[in-house]
PDB file of C-alpha atoms in Angstrom:
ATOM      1  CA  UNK A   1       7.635  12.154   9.625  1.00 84.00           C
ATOM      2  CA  UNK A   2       5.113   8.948   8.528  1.00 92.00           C
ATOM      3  CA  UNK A   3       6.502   6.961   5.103  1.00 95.00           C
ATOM      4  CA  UNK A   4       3.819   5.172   3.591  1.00 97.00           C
ATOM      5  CA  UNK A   5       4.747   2.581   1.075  1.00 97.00           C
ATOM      6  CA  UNK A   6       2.395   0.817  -1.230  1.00 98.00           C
ATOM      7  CA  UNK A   7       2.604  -2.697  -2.914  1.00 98.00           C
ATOM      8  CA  UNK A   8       0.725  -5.138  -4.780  1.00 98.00           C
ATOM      9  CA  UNK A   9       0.119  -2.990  -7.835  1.00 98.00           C
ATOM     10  CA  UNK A  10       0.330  -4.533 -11.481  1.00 98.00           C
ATOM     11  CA  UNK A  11      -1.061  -6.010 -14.307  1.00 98.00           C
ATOM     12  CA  UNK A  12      -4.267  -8.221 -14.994  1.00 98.00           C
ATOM     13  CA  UNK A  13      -7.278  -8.892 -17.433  1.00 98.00           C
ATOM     14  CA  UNK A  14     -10.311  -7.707 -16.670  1.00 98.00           C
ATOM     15  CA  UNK A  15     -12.621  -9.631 -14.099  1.00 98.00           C
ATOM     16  CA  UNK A  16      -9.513 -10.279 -11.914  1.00 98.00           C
ATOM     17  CA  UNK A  17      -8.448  -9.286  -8.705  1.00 98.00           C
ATOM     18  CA  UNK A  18      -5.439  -7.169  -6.668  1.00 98.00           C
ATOM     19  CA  UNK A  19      -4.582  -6.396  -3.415  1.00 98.00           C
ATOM     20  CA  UNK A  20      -2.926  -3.222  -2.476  1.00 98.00           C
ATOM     21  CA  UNK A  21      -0.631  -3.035   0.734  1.00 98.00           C
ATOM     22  CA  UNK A  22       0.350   0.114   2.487  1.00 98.00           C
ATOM     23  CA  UNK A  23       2.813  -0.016   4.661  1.00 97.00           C
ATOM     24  CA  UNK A  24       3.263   2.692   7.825  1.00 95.00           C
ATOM     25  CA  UNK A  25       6.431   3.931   8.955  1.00 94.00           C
ATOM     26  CA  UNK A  26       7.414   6.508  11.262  1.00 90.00           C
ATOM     27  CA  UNK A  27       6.071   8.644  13.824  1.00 82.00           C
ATOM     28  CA  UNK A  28       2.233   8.129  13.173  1.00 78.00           C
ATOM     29  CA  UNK A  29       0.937   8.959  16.093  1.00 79.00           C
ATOM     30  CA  UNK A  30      -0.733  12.344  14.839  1.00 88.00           C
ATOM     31  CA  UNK A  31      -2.859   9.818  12.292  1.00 93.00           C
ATOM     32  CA  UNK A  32      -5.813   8.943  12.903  1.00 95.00           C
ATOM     33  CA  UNK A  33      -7.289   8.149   9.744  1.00 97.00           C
ATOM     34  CA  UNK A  34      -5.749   5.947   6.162  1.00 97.00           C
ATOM     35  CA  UNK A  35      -7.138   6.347   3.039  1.00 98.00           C
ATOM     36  CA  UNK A  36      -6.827   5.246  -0.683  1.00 98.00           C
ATOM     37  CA  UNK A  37      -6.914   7.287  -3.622  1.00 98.00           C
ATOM     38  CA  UNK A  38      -6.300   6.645  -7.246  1.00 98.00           C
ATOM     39  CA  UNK A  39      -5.506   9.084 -10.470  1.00 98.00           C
ATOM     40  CA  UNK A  40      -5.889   7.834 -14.192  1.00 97.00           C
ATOM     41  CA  UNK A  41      -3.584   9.961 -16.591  1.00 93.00           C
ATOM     42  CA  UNK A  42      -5.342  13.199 -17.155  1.00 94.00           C
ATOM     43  CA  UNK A  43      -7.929  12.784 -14.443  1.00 96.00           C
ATOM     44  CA  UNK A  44      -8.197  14.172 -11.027  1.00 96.00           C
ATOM     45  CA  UNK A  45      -6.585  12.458  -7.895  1.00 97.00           C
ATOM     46  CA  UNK A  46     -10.158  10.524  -7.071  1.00 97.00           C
ATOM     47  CA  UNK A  47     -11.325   9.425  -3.061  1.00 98.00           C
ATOM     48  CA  UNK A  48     -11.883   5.166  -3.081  1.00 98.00           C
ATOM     49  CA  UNK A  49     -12.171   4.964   1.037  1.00 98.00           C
ATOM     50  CA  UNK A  50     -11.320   5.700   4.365  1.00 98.00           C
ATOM     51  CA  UNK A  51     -10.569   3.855   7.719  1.00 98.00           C
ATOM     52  CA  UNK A  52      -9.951   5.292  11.038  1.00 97.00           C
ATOM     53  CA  UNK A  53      -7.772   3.881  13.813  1.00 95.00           C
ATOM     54  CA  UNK A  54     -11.808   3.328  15.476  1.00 96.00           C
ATOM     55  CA  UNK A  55     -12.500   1.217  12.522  1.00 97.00           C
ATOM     56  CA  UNK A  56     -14.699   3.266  10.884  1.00 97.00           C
ATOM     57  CA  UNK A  57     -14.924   3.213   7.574  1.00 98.00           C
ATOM     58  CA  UNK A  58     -15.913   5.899   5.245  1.00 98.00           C
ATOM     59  CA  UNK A  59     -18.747   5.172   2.471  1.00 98.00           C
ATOM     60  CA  UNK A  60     -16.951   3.595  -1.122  1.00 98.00           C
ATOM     61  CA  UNK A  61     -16.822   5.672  -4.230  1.00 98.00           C
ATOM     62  CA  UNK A  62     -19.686   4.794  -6.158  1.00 98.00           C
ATOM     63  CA  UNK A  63     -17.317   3.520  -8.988  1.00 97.00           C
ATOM     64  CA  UNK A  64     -16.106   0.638  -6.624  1.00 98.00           C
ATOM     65  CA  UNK A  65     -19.100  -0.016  -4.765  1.00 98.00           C
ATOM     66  CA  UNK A  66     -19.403  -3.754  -3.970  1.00 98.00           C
ATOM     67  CA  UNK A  67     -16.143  -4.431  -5.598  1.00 98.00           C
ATOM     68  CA  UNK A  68     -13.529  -3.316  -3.303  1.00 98.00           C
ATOM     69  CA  UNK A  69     -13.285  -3.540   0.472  1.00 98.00           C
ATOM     70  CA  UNK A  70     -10.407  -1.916   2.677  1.00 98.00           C
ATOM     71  CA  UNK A  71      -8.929  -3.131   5.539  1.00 98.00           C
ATOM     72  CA  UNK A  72      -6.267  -2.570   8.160  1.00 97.00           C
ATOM     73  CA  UNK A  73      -4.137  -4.396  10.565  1.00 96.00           C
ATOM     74  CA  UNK A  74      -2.918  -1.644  13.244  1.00 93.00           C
ATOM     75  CA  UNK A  75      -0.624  -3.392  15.293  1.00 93.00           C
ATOM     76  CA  UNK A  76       1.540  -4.469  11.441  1.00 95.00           C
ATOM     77  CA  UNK A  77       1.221  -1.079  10.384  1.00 94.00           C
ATOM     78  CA  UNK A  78      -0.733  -2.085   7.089  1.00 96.00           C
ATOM     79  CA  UNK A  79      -3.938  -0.503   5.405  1.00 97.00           C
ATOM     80  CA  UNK A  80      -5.232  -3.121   2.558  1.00 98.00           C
ATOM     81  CA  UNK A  81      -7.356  -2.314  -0.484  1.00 98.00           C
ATOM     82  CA  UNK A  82      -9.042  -5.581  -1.813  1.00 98.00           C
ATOM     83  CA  UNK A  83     -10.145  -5.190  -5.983  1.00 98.00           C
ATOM     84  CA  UNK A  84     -11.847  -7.648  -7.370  1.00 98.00           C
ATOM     85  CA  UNK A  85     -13.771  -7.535 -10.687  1.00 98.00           C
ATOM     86  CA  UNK A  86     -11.790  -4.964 -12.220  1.00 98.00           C
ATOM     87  CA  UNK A  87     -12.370  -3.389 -15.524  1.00 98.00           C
ATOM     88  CA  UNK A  88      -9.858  -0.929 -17.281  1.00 98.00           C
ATOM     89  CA  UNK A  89     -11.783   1.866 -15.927  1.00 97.00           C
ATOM     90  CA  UNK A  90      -9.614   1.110 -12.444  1.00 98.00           C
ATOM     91  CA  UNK A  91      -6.473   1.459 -14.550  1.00 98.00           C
ATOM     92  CA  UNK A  92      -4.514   4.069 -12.385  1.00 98.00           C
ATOM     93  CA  UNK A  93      -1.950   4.902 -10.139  1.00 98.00           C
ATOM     94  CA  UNK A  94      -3.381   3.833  -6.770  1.00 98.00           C
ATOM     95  CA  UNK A  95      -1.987   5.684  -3.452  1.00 98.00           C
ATOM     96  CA  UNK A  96      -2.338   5.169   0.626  1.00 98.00           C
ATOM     97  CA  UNK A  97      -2.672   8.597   2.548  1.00 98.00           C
ATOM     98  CA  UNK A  98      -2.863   9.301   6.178  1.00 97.00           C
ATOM     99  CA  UNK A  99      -4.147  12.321   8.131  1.00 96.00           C
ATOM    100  CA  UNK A 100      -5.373  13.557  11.290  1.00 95.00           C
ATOM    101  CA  UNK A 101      -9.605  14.472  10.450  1.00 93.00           C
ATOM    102  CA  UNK A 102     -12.810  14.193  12.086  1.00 93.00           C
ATOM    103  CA  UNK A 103     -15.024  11.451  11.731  1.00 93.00           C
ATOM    104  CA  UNK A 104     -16.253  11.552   8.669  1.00 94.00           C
ATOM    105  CA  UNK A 105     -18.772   9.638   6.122  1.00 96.00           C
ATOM    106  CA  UNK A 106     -16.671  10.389   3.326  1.00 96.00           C
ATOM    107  CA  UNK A 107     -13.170   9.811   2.282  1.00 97.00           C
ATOM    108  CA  UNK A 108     -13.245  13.295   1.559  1.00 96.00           C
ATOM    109  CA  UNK A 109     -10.383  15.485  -0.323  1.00 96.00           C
ATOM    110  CA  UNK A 110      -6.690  15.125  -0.807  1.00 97.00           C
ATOM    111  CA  UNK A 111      -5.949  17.956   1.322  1.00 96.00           C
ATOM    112  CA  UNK A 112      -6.755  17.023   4.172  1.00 96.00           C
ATOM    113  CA  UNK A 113      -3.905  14.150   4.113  1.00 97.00           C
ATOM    114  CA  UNK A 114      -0.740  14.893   4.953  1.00 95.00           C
ATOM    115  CA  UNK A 115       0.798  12.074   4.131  1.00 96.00           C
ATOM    116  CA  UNK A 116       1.196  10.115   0.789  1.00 97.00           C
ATOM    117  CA  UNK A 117       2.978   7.138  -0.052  1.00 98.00           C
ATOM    118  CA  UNK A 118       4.449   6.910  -4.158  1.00 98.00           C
ATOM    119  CA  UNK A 119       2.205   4.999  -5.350  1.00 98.00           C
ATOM    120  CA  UNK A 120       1.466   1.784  -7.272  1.00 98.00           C
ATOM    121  CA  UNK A 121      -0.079   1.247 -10.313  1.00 98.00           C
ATOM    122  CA  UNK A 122      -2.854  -0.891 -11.480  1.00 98.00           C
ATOM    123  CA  UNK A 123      -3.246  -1.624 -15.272  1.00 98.00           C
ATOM    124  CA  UNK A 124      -6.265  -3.489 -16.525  1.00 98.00           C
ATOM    125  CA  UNK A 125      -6.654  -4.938 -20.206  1.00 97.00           C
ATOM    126  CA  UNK A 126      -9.698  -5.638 -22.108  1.00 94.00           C
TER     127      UNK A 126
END
């Protein structure tokens, strides 16, 4: 079983920055790849990146393109998502999922994670 806890979630205006922390627990050693997705309310659960244990990393969703950057420190256990110039279309609940996939250029779907942390959310004002 892998527990995945995220952090770093919260409140800011517009223009400022975050940065996300997931935390990996567990017996991990089926994962191969960490991922962040995020779900407004009444919107679909939507692919931001990918990283593999290689460090690879998948192409950005075009929505975040040049704004946010992920990261990952192996050895700690931690996946990072760096935001910066956020607008309140990134207000969301933002989650860390791992899986075992082939290399990929995408982030690809939420199925093909098996594992999914609660969540954090991110709430941007005008």
């Amino acid at each position: 079983q892998v527990r995945l806890v995220e952090t770093g979630g919260g409140s800011v205006q517009a223009g400022g920055s975050l940065r996300l922390s997931c935390t990996v627990s567990g017996d991990n050693v089926m994962t191969n790849c960490m991922a962040w997705f995020r779900q407004a309310p009444g919107k679909q659960r939507e692919g931001i990146v990918a990283i593999y244990n290689t460090g690879e990393i998948t192409s950005y969703a075009d929505a975040v393109k040049g704004r946010f950057t992920v990261s990952q420190d192996i050895a700690k256990g931690k996946v990072y998502l760096q935001m910066n110039s956020l607008t309140p279309d990134d207000t969301a609940m933002y989650y860390c999922a791992g899986g075992r996939r082939h290399s990929s250029s995408s982030v690809g779907a939420t199925y093909e994670y098996k594992s999914w942390g609660q969540g954090t959310q991110v709430t941007v004002s005008s």
